[in-house]
PDB file of C-alpha atoms in Angstrom:
ATOM      1  CA  MET A 164       6.529 -39.822  -5.074  1.00  0.00           C
ATOM      2  CA  SER A 165       9.478 -37.920  -6.521  1.00  0.00           C
ATOM      3  CA  SER A 166       9.902 -34.333  -7.595  1.00  0.00           C
ATOM      4  CA  VAL A 167      12.414 -32.346  -9.589  1.00  0.00           C
ATOM      5  CA  LEU A 168      14.640 -31.786  -6.549  1.00  0.00           C
ATOM      6  CA  PHE A 169      14.013 -35.008  -4.644  1.00  0.00           C
ATOM      7  CA  ASP A 170      13.993 -38.701  -5.474  1.00  0.00           C
ATOM      8  CA  VAL A 171      12.324 -41.298  -3.293  1.00  0.00           C
ATOM      9  CA  PRO A 172      15.109 -43.074  -1.365  1.00  0.00           C
ATOM     10  CA  GLY A 173      15.619 -46.741  -2.051  1.00  0.00           C
ATOM     11  CA  PRO A 174      15.991 -49.530   0.545  1.00  0.00           C
ATOM     12  CA  ARG A 175      19.692 -48.845   1.159  1.00  0.00           C
ATOM     13  CA  ALA A 176      19.123 -45.088   1.448  1.00  0.00           C
ATOM     14  CA  ARG A 177      16.242 -45.593   3.905  1.00  0.00           C
ATOM     15  CA  LEU A 178      18.426 -47.874   5.981  1.00  0.00           C
ATOM     16  CA  ARG A 179      21.201 -45.302   5.922  1.00  0.00           C
ATOM     17  CA  HIS A 180      18.800 -42.545   6.973  1.00  0.00           C
ATOM     18  CA  ARG A 181      17.529 -44.658   9.871  1.00  0.00           C
ATOM     19  CA  LEU A 182      21.119 -45.241  10.931  1.00  0.00           C
ATOM     20  CA  TYR A 183      21.813 -41.507  10.822  1.00  0.00           C
ATOM     21  CA  ALA A 184      18.677 -40.860  12.887  1.00  0.00           C
ATOM     22  CA  VAL A 185      19.708 -43.409  15.534  1.00  0.00           C
ATOM     23  CA  ILE A 186      23.238 -42.016  15.723  1.00  0.00           C
ATOM     24  CA  GLY A 187      21.949 -38.447  15.942  1.00  0.00           C
ATOM     25  CA  THR A 188      19.513 -39.395  18.708  1.00  0.00           C
ATOM     26  CA  LEU A 189      22.244 -41.166  20.671  1.00  0.00           C
ATOM     27  CA  VAL A 190      24.546 -38.154  20.341  1.00  0.00           C
ATOM     28  CA  LEU A 191      21.778 -35.817  21.484  1.00  0.00           C
ATOM     29  CA  VAL A 192      20.899 -38.015  24.471  1.00  0.00           C
ATOM     30  CA  ALA A 193      24.591 -38.316  25.355  1.00  0.00           C
ATOM     31  CA  GLY A 194      24.975 -34.532  25.217  1.00  0.00           C
ATOM     32  CA  ILE A 195      21.956 -33.966  27.450  1.00  0.00           C
ATOM     33  CA  GLY A 196      23.203 -36.644  29.843  1.00  0.00           C
ATOM     34  CA  PHE A 197      26.633 -35.017  30.016  1.00  0.00           C
ATOM     35  CA  VAL A 198      25.077 -31.623  30.814  1.00  0.00           C
ATOM     36  CA  ILE A 199      22.903 -33.161  33.558  1.00  0.00           C
ATOM     37  CA  TYR A 200      25.957 -34.967  34.947  1.00  0.00           C
ATOM     38  CA  ARG A 201      27.958 -31.751  35.072  1.00  0.00           C
ATOM     39  CA  PHE A 202      25.068 -29.946  36.757  1.00  0.00           C
ATOM     40  CA  ALA A 203      24.816 -32.716  39.370  1.00  0.00           C
ATOM     41  CA  GLU A 204      28.564 -32.757  39.897  1.00  0.00           C
ATOM     42  CA  SER A 205      28.649 -28.999  40.491  1.00  0.00           C
ATOM     43  CA  GLY A 206      25.773 -29.194  42.987  1.00  0.00           C
ATOM     44  CA  GLN A 207      23.104 -27.526  40.856  1.00  0.00           C
ATOM     45  CA  PHE A 208      20.466 -30.049  41.999  1.00  0.00           C
ATOM     46  CA  GLU A 209      21.044 -29.550  45.713  1.00  0.00           C
ATOM     47  CA  GLY A 210      17.962 -28.744  47.747  1.00  0.00           C
ATOM     48  CA  ARG A 211      19.305 -25.384  48.853  1.00  0.00           C
ATOM     49  CA  LYS A 212      19.542 -24.114  45.277  1.00  0.00           C
ATOM     50  CA  TRP A 213      15.893 -25.019  44.669  1.00  0.00           C
ATOM     51  CA  SER A 214      14.516 -23.876  48.012  1.00  0.00           C
ATOM     52  CA  TRP A 215      13.562 -20.482  46.565  1.00  0.00           C
ATOM     53  CA  LEU A 216      10.558 -22.146  44.914  1.00  0.00           C
ATOM     54  CA  GLU A 217       9.016 -22.718  48.359  1.00  0.00           C
ATOM     55  CA  TYR A 218       8.648 -19.011  49.171  1.00  0.00           C
ATOM     56  CA  LYS A 219       5.291 -17.478  48.334  1.00  0.00           C
ATOM     57  CA  ASN A 220       6.704 -14.008  47.719  1.00  0.00           C
ATOM     58  CA  ILE A 221       9.140 -15.384  45.149  1.00  0.00           C
ATOM     59  CA  GLN A 222       6.357 -17.358  43.492  1.00  0.00           C
ATOM     60  CA  LEU A 223       4.266 -14.193  43.226  1.00  0.00           C
ATOM     61  CA  THR A 224       7.260 -12.315  41.854  1.00  0.00           C
ATOM     62  CA  LEU A 225       7.718 -15.034  39.234  1.00  0.00           C
ATOM     63  CA  VAL A 226       4.064 -14.722  38.234  1.00  0.00           C
ATOM     64  CA  ASP A 227       4.415 -10.924  37.984  1.00  0.00           C
ATOM     65  CA  ALA A 228       7.522 -11.338  35.811  1.00  0.00           C
ATOM     66  CA  LEU A 229       5.624 -13.753  33.558  1.00  0.00           C
ATOM     67  CA  LEU A 230       2.718 -11.318  33.263  1.00  0.00           C
ATOM     68  CA  ASN A 231       5.121  -8.491  32.402  1.00  0.00           C
ATOM     69  CA  THR A 232       6.676 -10.666  29.696  1.00  0.00           C
ATOM     70  CA  LEU A 233       3.231 -11.481  28.303  1.00  0.00           C
ATOM     71  CA  LYS A 234       2.245  -7.810  28.481  1.00  0.00           C
ATOM     72  CA  ALA A 235       5.282  -6.742  26.464  1.00  0.00           C
ATOM     73  CA  PHE A 236       4.675  -9.593  24.018  1.00  0.00           C
ATOM     74  CA  GLY A 237       0.969  -8.857  23.627  1.00  0.00           C
ATOM     75  CA  LEU A 238       1.412  -5.127  23.043  1.00  0.00           C
ATOM     76  CA  GLY A 239       4.425  -5.658  20.795  1.00  0.00           C
ATOM     77  CA  ALA A 240       2.640  -8.331  18.749  1.00  0.00           C
ATOM     78  CA  VAL A 241      -0.498  -6.246  18.175  1.00  0.00           C
ATOM     79  CA  PHE A 242       1.396  -3.079  17.273  1.00  0.00           C
ATOM     80  CA  ALA A 243       3.878  -4.987  15.099  1.00  0.00           C
ATOM     81  CA  LEU A 244       1.054  -6.622  13.127  1.00  0.00           C
ATOM     82  CA  VAL A 245      -0.637  -3.255  12.601  1.00  0.00           C
ATOM     83  CA  PHE A 246       2.678  -1.625  11.684  1.00  0.00           C
ATOM     84  CA  GLY A 247       3.481  -4.448   9.275  1.00  0.00           C
ATOM     85  CA  ALA A 248       0.092  -4.291   7.576  1.00  0.00           C
ATOM     86  CA  ILE A 249       0.221  -0.502   7.155  1.00  0.00           C
ATOM     87  CA  PHE A 250       3.749  -0.369   5.758  1.00  0.00           C
ATOM     88  CA  ALA A 251       3.211  -3.419   3.562  1.00  0.00           C
ATOM     89  CA  ALA A 252       0.304  -1.571   1.992  1.00  0.00           C
ATOM     90  CA  GLY A 253       2.482   1.539   1.754  1.00  0.00           C
ATOM     91  CA  GLN A 254       5.210  -0.356  -0.121  1.00  0.00           C
ATOM     92  CA  LEU A 255       2.598  -1.686  -2.549  1.00  0.00           C
ATOM     93  CA  SER A 256       1.131   1.750  -3.192  1.00  0.00           C
ATOM     94  CA  ASP A 257       1.059   3.138  -6.732  1.00  0.00           C
ATOM     95  CA  HIS A 258       2.054   6.569  -5.417  1.00  0.00           C
ATOM     96  CA  LYS A 259       5.795   7.070  -5.157  1.00  0.00           C
ATOM     97  CA  VAL A 260       5.416   9.624  -2.385  1.00  0.00           C
ATOM     98  CA  ILE A 261       3.962   6.855  -0.193  1.00  0.00           C
ATOM     99  CA  ARG A 262       5.904   3.870  -1.518  1.00  0.00           C
ATOM    100  CA  VAL A 263       9.440   5.269  -1.157  1.00  0.00           C
ATOM    101  CA  PRO A 264       9.160   6.520   2.458  1.00  0.00           C
ATOM    102  CA  SER A 265       7.517   3.237   3.442  1.00  0.00           C
ATOM    103  CA  MET A 266      10.380   1.264   1.919  1.00  0.00           C
ATOM    104  CA  LEU A 267      12.986   3.467   3.641  1.00  0.00           C
ATOM    105  CA  ILE A 268      11.316   3.089   7.055  1.00  0.00           C
ATOM    106  CA  VAL A 269      11.019  -0.681   6.728  1.00  0.00           C
ATOM    107  CA  GLU A 270      14.620  -1.111   5.573  1.00  0.00           C
ATOM    108  CA  LEU A 271      15.904   1.207   8.315  1.00  0.00           C
ATOM    109  CA  PHE A 272      14.273  -0.592  11.229  1.00  0.00           C
ATOM    110  CA  ARG A 273      15.054  -4.013   9.780  1.00  0.00           C
ATOM    111  CA  ALA A 274      18.742  -3.104   9.660  1.00  0.00           C
ATOM    112  CA  VAL A 275      19.067  -1.640  13.171  1.00  0.00           C
ATOM    113  CA  PRO A 276      19.577  -4.267  15.932  1.00  0.00           C
ATOM    114  CA  LEU A 277      16.687  -4.470  18.375  1.00  0.00           C
ATOM    115  CA  VAL A 278      18.885  -3.931  21.427  1.00  0.00           C
ATOM    116  CA  VAL A 279      20.136  -0.656  19.896  1.00  0.00           C
ATOM    117  CA  LEU A 280      16.546   0.516  19.374  1.00  0.00           C
ATOM    118  CA  ILE A 281      15.670  -0.289  22.985  1.00  0.00           C
ATOM    119  CA  PHE A 282      18.750   1.552  24.276  1.00  0.00           C
ATOM    120  CA  VAL A 283      18.017   4.605  22.106  1.00  0.00           C
ATOM    121  CA  PHE A 284      14.399   4.835  23.225  1.00  0.00           C
ATOM    122  CA  HIS A 285      15.180   4.278  26.905  1.00  0.00           C
ATOM    123  CA  TYR A 286      18.466   6.130  27.447  1.00  0.00           C
ATOM    124  CA  GLY A 287      18.462   8.508  24.498  1.00  0.00           C
ATOM    125  CA  VAL A 288      14.842   9.566  24.105  1.00  0.00           C
ATOM    126  CA  SER A 289      13.850   8.732  27.727  1.00  0.00           C
ATOM    127  CA  LEU A 290      10.322   7.607  26.930  1.00  0.00           C
ATOM    128  CA  GLY A 291       9.573   6.797  30.559  1.00  0.00           C
ATOM    129  CA  PRO A 292       8.909   3.334  32.021  1.00  0.00           C
ATOM    130  CA  PRO A 293      11.043   0.559  30.480  1.00  0.00           C
ATOM    131  CA  LEU A 294       7.900  -1.070  29.083  1.00  0.00           C
ATOM    132  CA  TYR A 295       7.473   1.758  26.576  1.00  0.00           C
ATOM    133  CA  SER A 296      10.982   1.350  25.173  1.00  0.00           C
ATOM    134  CA  VAL A 297      10.680  -2.435  24.985  1.00  0.00           C
ATOM    135  CA  VAL A 298       7.300  -2.358  23.232  1.00  0.00           C
ATOM    136  CA  LEU A 299       8.341   0.382  20.794  1.00  0.00           C
ATOM    137  CA  GLY A 300      11.548  -1.450  19.911  1.00  0.00           C
ATOM    138  CA  LEU A 301       9.676  -4.732  19.409  1.00  0.00           C
ATOM    139  CA  THR A 302       7.058  -2.959  17.302  1.00  0.00           C
ATOM    140  CA  LEU A 303       9.464  -1.236  14.933  1.00  0.00           C
ATOM    141  CA  TYR A 304      11.874  -4.132  14.453  1.00  0.00           C
ATOM    142  CA  ASN A 305       9.406  -7.012  14.188  1.00  0.00           C
ATOM    143  CA  GLY A 306       6.819  -4.847  12.435  1.00  0.00           C
ATOM    144  CA  SER A 307       9.348  -4.126   9.669  1.00  0.00           C
ATOM    145  CA  VAL A 308       9.971  -7.842   9.230  1.00  0.00           C
ATOM    146  CA  LEU A 309       6.237  -8.529   9.198  1.00  0.00           C
ATOM    147  CA  ALA A 310       5.775  -5.792   6.583  1.00  0.00           C
ATOM    148  CA  GLU A 311       8.023  -7.773   4.262  1.00  0.00           C
ATOM    149  CA  VAL A 312       6.124 -10.953   5.106  1.00  0.00           C
ATOM    150  CA  PHE A 313       2.779  -9.311   4.285  1.00  0.00           C
ATOM    151  CA  ARG A 314       4.173  -7.777   1.101  1.00  0.00           C
ATOM    152  CA  ALA A 315       5.501 -11.134  -0.063  1.00  0.00           C
ATOM    153  CA  GLY A 316       2.135 -12.724   0.739  1.00  0.00           C
ATOM    154  CA  VAL A 317       0.228 -10.146  -1.282  1.00  0.00           C
ATOM    155  CA  LEU A 318       2.592 -10.439  -4.251  1.00  0.00           C
ATOM    156  CA  SER A 319       2.244 -14.224  -4.173  1.00  0.00           C
ATOM    157  CA  LEU A 320      -1.517 -14.034  -4.780  1.00  0.00           C
ATOM    158  CA  PRO A 321      -2.892 -14.486  -8.323  1.00  0.00           C
ATOM    159  CA  ARG A 322      -3.488 -11.200 -10.138  1.00  0.00           C
ATOM    160  CA  GLY A 323      -7.023 -12.313 -10.834  1.00  0.00           C
ATOM    161  CA  GLN A 324      -7.937 -11.627  -7.208  1.00  0.00           C
ATOM    162  CA  SER A 325      -7.263  -7.915  -7.456  1.00  0.00           C
ATOM    163  CA  GLU A 326      -8.534  -7.655 -11.031  1.00  0.00           C
ATOM    164  CA  ALA A 327     -11.870  -9.181 -10.040  1.00  0.00           C
ATOM    165  CA  ALA A 328     -12.164  -6.758  -7.136  1.00  0.00           C
ATOM    166  CA  TYR A 329     -11.407  -3.778  -9.405  1.00  0.00           C
ATOM    167  CA  ALA A 330     -13.966  -5.087 -11.893  1.00  0.00           C
ATOM    168  CA  VAL A 331     -16.771  -4.762  -9.334  1.00  0.00           C
ATOM    169  CA  GLY A 332     -15.803  -1.167  -8.592  1.00  0.00           C
ATOM    170  CA  MET A 333     -13.672  -1.498  -5.463  1.00  0.00           C
ATOM    171  CA  ARG A 334     -10.960   1.077  -4.784  1.00  0.00           C
ATOM    172  CA  LYS A 335      -7.373  -0.020  -4.175  1.00  0.00           C
ATOM    173  CA  THR A 336      -7.655   0.633  -0.437  1.00  0.00           C
ATOM    174  CA  GLN A 337     -10.721  -1.599  -0.280  1.00  0.00           C
ATOM    175  CA  VAL A 338      -9.034  -4.238  -2.413  1.00  0.00           C
ATOM    176  CA  MET A 339      -6.010  -4.281  -0.131  1.00  0.00           C
ATOM    177  CA  ARG A 340      -8.022  -4.313   3.093  1.00  0.00           C
ATOM    178  CA  HIS A 341     -10.855  -6.662   2.162  1.00  0.00           C
ATOM    179  CA  VAL A 342      -9.370  -8.939  -0.515  1.00  0.00           C
ATOM    180  CA  LEU A 343      -5.588  -9.125  -0.574  1.00  0.00           C
ATOM    181  CA  LEU A 344      -4.407  -8.722   3.034  1.00  0.00           C
ATOM    182  CA  PRO A 345      -6.781 -11.350   4.520  1.00  0.00           C
ATOM    183  CA  GLN A 346      -5.589 -13.902   1.959  1.00  0.00           C
ATOM    184  CA  ALA A 347      -1.954 -12.898   2.446  1.00  0.00           C
ATOM    185  CA  VAL A 348      -2.263 -13.367   6.199  1.00  0.00           C
ATOM    186  CA  ARG A 349      -3.702 -16.834   5.692  1.00  0.00           C
ATOM    187  CA  ALA A 350      -1.021 -17.780   3.175  1.00  0.00           C
ATOM    188  CA  MET A 351       1.844 -16.454   5.296  1.00  0.00           C
ATOM    189  CA  LEU A 352       0.471 -17.605   8.672  1.00  0.00           C
ATOM    190  CA  PRO A 353       3.421 -19.939   9.463  1.00  0.00           C
ATOM    191  CA  ALA A 354       5.913 -17.136   8.781  1.00  0.00           C
ATOM    192  CA  ILE A 355       3.860 -14.691  10.861  1.00  0.00           C
ATOM    193  CA  ILE A 356       3.690 -17.064  13.836  1.00  0.00           C
ATOM    194  CA  SER A 357       7.413 -17.759  13.525  1.00  0.00           C
ATOM    195  CA  GLN A 358       8.127 -14.032  13.740  1.00  0.00           C
ATOM    196  CA  LEU A 359       5.816 -13.732  16.754  1.00  0.00           C
ATOM    197  CA  VAL A 360       7.833 -16.482  18.434  1.00  0.00           C
ATOM    198  CA  VAL A 361      10.949 -14.400  17.767  1.00  0.00           C
ATOM    199  CA  LEU A 362       9.160 -11.389  19.239  1.00  0.00           C
ATOM    200  CA  LEU A 363       8.303 -13.381  22.363  1.00  0.00           C
ATOM    201  CA  LYS A 364      11.929 -14.357  22.866  1.00  0.00           C
ATOM    202  CA  ASP A 365      13.089 -10.801  22.174  1.00  0.00           C
ATOM    203  CA  THR A 366      11.145  -9.551  25.196  1.00  0.00           C
ATOM    204  CA  ALA A 367      14.042 -10.965  27.252  1.00  0.00           C
ATOM    205  CA  LEU A 368      16.133  -8.002  26.086  1.00  0.00           C
ATOM    206  CA  GLY A 369      14.081  -5.878  28.451  1.00  0.00           C
ATOM    207  CA  PHE A 370      16.284  -6.977  31.361  1.00  0.00           C
ATOM    208  CA  LEU A 371      19.065  -4.802  29.899  1.00  0.00           C
ATOM    209  CA  ILE A 372      17.054  -1.702  30.852  1.00  0.00           C
ATOM    210  CA  THR A 373      15.782  -3.221  34.147  1.00  0.00           C
ATOM    211  CA  TYR A 374      12.342  -4.158  32.848  1.00  0.00           C
ATOM    212  CA  ASP A 375      10.832  -6.609  35.359  1.00  0.00           C
ATOM    213  CA  GLU A 376      10.386  -9.619  33.088  1.00  0.00           C
ATOM    214  CA  LEU A 377      11.423 -13.274  33.340  1.00  0.00           C
ATOM    215  CA  LEU A 378      15.108 -12.888  32.566  1.00  0.00           C
ATOM    216  CA  ASP A 379      15.446  -9.982  34.999  1.00  0.00           C
ATOM    217  CA  PHE A 380      13.746 -12.179  37.610  1.00  0.00           C
ATOM    218  CA  ALA A 381      16.259 -14.966  36.905  1.00  0.00           C
ATOM    219  CA  ARG A 382      19.184 -12.591  37.288  1.00  0.00           C
ATOM    220  CA  ASP A 383      17.810 -11.203  40.542  1.00  0.00           C
ATOM    221  CA  ILE A 384      17.048 -14.552  42.210  1.00  0.00           C
ATOM    222  CA  GLY A 385      20.132 -16.220  40.740  1.00  0.00           C
ATOM    223  CA  SER A 386      22.384 -13.741  42.531  1.00  0.00           C
ATOM    224  CA  GLN A 387      20.888 -14.353  45.983  1.00  0.00           C
ATOM    225  CA  PHE A 388      23.528 -15.767  48.334  1.00  0.00           C
ATOM    226  CA  GLN A 389      20.937 -17.073  50.801  1.00  0.00           C
ATOM    227  CA  PHE A 390      19.889 -19.659  48.196  1.00  0.00           C
ATOM    228  CA  GLY A 391      23.466 -20.459  47.139  1.00  0.00           C
ATOM    229  CA  ARG A 392      23.277 -18.227  44.035  1.00  0.00           C
ATOM    230  CA  PRO A 393      20.925 -20.581  42.118  1.00  0.00           C
ATOM    231  CA  LEU A 394      21.466 -19.037  38.691  1.00  0.00           C
ATOM    232  CA  VAL A 395      21.310 -22.379  36.838  1.00  0.00           C
ATOM    233  CA  PRO A 396      18.116 -23.651  38.569  1.00  0.00           C
ATOM    234  CA  VAL A 397      16.322 -20.346  38.002  1.00  0.00           C
ATOM    235  CA  THR A 398      17.470 -20.282  34.391  1.00  0.00           C
ATOM    236  CA  ILE A 399      16.138 -23.816  33.883  1.00  0.00           C
ATOM    237  CA  ILE A 400      12.716 -22.785  35.209  1.00  0.00           C
ATOM    238  CA  VAL A 401      12.618 -19.609  33.102  1.00  0.00           C
ATOM    239  CA  ALA A 402      13.783 -21.491  29.997  1.00  0.00           C
ATOM    240  CA  ALA A 403      11.038 -24.068  30.528  1.00  0.00           C
ATOM    241  CA  ILE A 404       8.469 -21.255  30.686  1.00  0.00           C
ATOM    242  CA  TYR A 405       9.772 -19.682  27.469  1.00  0.00           C
ATOM    243  CA  ILE A 406       9.797 -23.049  25.698  1.00  0.00           C
ATOM    244  CA  SER A 407       6.226 -23.746  26.836  1.00  0.00           C
ATOM    245  CA  MET A 408       4.997 -20.402  25.509  1.00  0.00           C
ATOM    246  CA  CYS A 409       6.780 -20.890  22.178  1.00  0.00           C
ATOM    247  CA  LEU A 410       5.315 -24.389  21.827  1.00  0.00           C
ATOM    248  CA  LEU A 411       1.879 -22.963  22.597  1.00  0.00           C
ATOM    249  CA  LEU A 412       2.277 -20.422  19.797  1.00  0.00           C
ATOM    250  CA  THR A 413       3.416 -23.171  17.435  1.00  0.00           C
ATOM    251  CA  TRP A 414       0.387 -25.255  18.379  1.00  0.00           C
ATOM    252  CA  LEU A 415      -1.839 -22.237  17.723  1.00  0.00           C
ATOM    253  CA  ALA A 416      -0.312 -21.817  14.261  1.00  0.00           C
ATOM    254  CA  THR A 417      -0.891 -25.492  13.465  1.00  0.00           C
ATOM    255  CA  TYR A 418      -4.478 -25.287  14.693  1.00  0.00           C
ATOM    256  CA  LEU A 419      -5.250 -22.163  12.639  1.00  0.00           C
ATOM    257  CA  GLU A 420      -3.683 -23.680   9.533  1.00  0.00           C
ATOM    258  CA  LYS A 421      -5.741 -26.870   9.864  1.00  0.00           C
ATOM    259  CA  ARG A 422      -8.874 -24.830  10.488  1.00  0.00           C
ATOM    260  CA  SER A 423      -8.277 -22.693   7.397  1.00  0.00           C
ATOM    261  CA  ARG A 424      -7.855 -25.849   5.297  1.00  0.00           C
ATOM    262  CA  ARG A 425     -11.063 -27.263   6.751  1.00  0.00           C
ATOM    263  CA  ASP A 426     -12.922 -24.034   5.938  1.00  0.00           C
ATOM    264  CA  LYS A 427     -11.693 -24.199   2.347  1.00  0.00           C
ATOM    265  CA  LYS A 428     -13.027 -27.749   2.041  1.00  0.00           C
ATOM    266  CA  VAL A 429     -16.419 -26.649   3.386  1.00  0.00           C
ATOM    267  CA  ILE A 430     -16.569 -23.834   0.852  1.00  0.00           C
ATOM    268  CA  GLU A 431     -15.737 -26.215  -1.974  1.00  0.00           C
ATOM    269  CA  LEU A 432     -18.473 -28.627  -0.853  1.00  0.00           C
ATOM    270  CA  GLU A 433     -20.994 -25.805  -0.697  1.00  0.00           C
ATOM    271  CA  LYS A 434     -20.102 -24.707  -4.220  1.00  0.00           C
ATOM    272  CA  LYS A 435     -20.574 -28.123  -5.825  1.00  0.00           C
ATOM    273  CA  PRO A 436     -24.416 -28.184  -5.786  1.00  0.00           C
ATOM    274  CA  ALA A 437     -24.544 -24.787  -7.503  1.00  0.00           C
ATOM    275  CA  GLU A 438     -22.082 -25.956 -10.123  1.00  0.00           C
ATOM    276  CA  ASP A 439     -24.178 -29.073 -10.689  1.00  0.00           C
ATOM    277  CA  VAL A 440     -27.296 -26.939 -11.166  1.00  0.00           C
ATOM    278  CA  VAL A 441     -25.540 -24.761 -13.748  1.00  0.00           C
ATOM    279  CA  ALA A 442     -24.235 -27.819 -15.558  1.00  0.00           C
ATOM    280  CA  ALA A 443     -27.686 -29.377 -15.611  1.00  0.00           C
ATOM    281  CA  ALA A 444     -29.214 -26.153 -16.929  1.00  0.00           C
ATOM    282  CA  VAL A 445     -26.662 -26.057 -19.738  1.00  0.00           C
TER     283      VAL A 445
END
């Protein structure tokens, strides 16, 4: 099937694409093999550099660092979603006194780098424990991005949705909360999950203000001389943990999207008998 911007490739094009895929795969495998070879040549796979995994105290410290990362992610994700929903509604308000400040706040925190926000809150404002600065920075930065995502999702909905809600006597706040935002969240779910993945990775910036998360754990253990300064092995373990969590979020997004499609099909099947009854009555 072809579209305006894409034509179905012919036999020669498909063969060429397969060739490109094989060459790309070989280059990728060769690159990974070269990195592994260099690691082995520099002694990164020696037993001494991996012996830190055998110590129970270090294992418990790793678990604590993982929990701290998940704590910062969980709090930042919840607050960012709430922040995004509130300021998306503010930007869509009919009242200029609400719409303009909401737009200024969103544009401000979208433009400021996250690391600058964390530094300002921790060293400038001195909020207290590093967790507060990390969570507040994650909330403001990612919440501003999510506000734009929610706003785009609401604007993408058919006008008939809001007009029907107004027709039954709902106020704009009720329309936004009960009709538009739930549909916008469903429509923009892939973009929302993608931003949450970014938020998860941004928690690593907490090590800059000595927040005890995974990257700070890697820096601490990687500098230990008694284990031969195993910075690369620790980084490999921490990277694997981050990749696993990001893949889990991606799987969750795929699952929710499939479930929402399945729910829509159920609703359509439930509506058909009623439509048949009306047609028969006519």
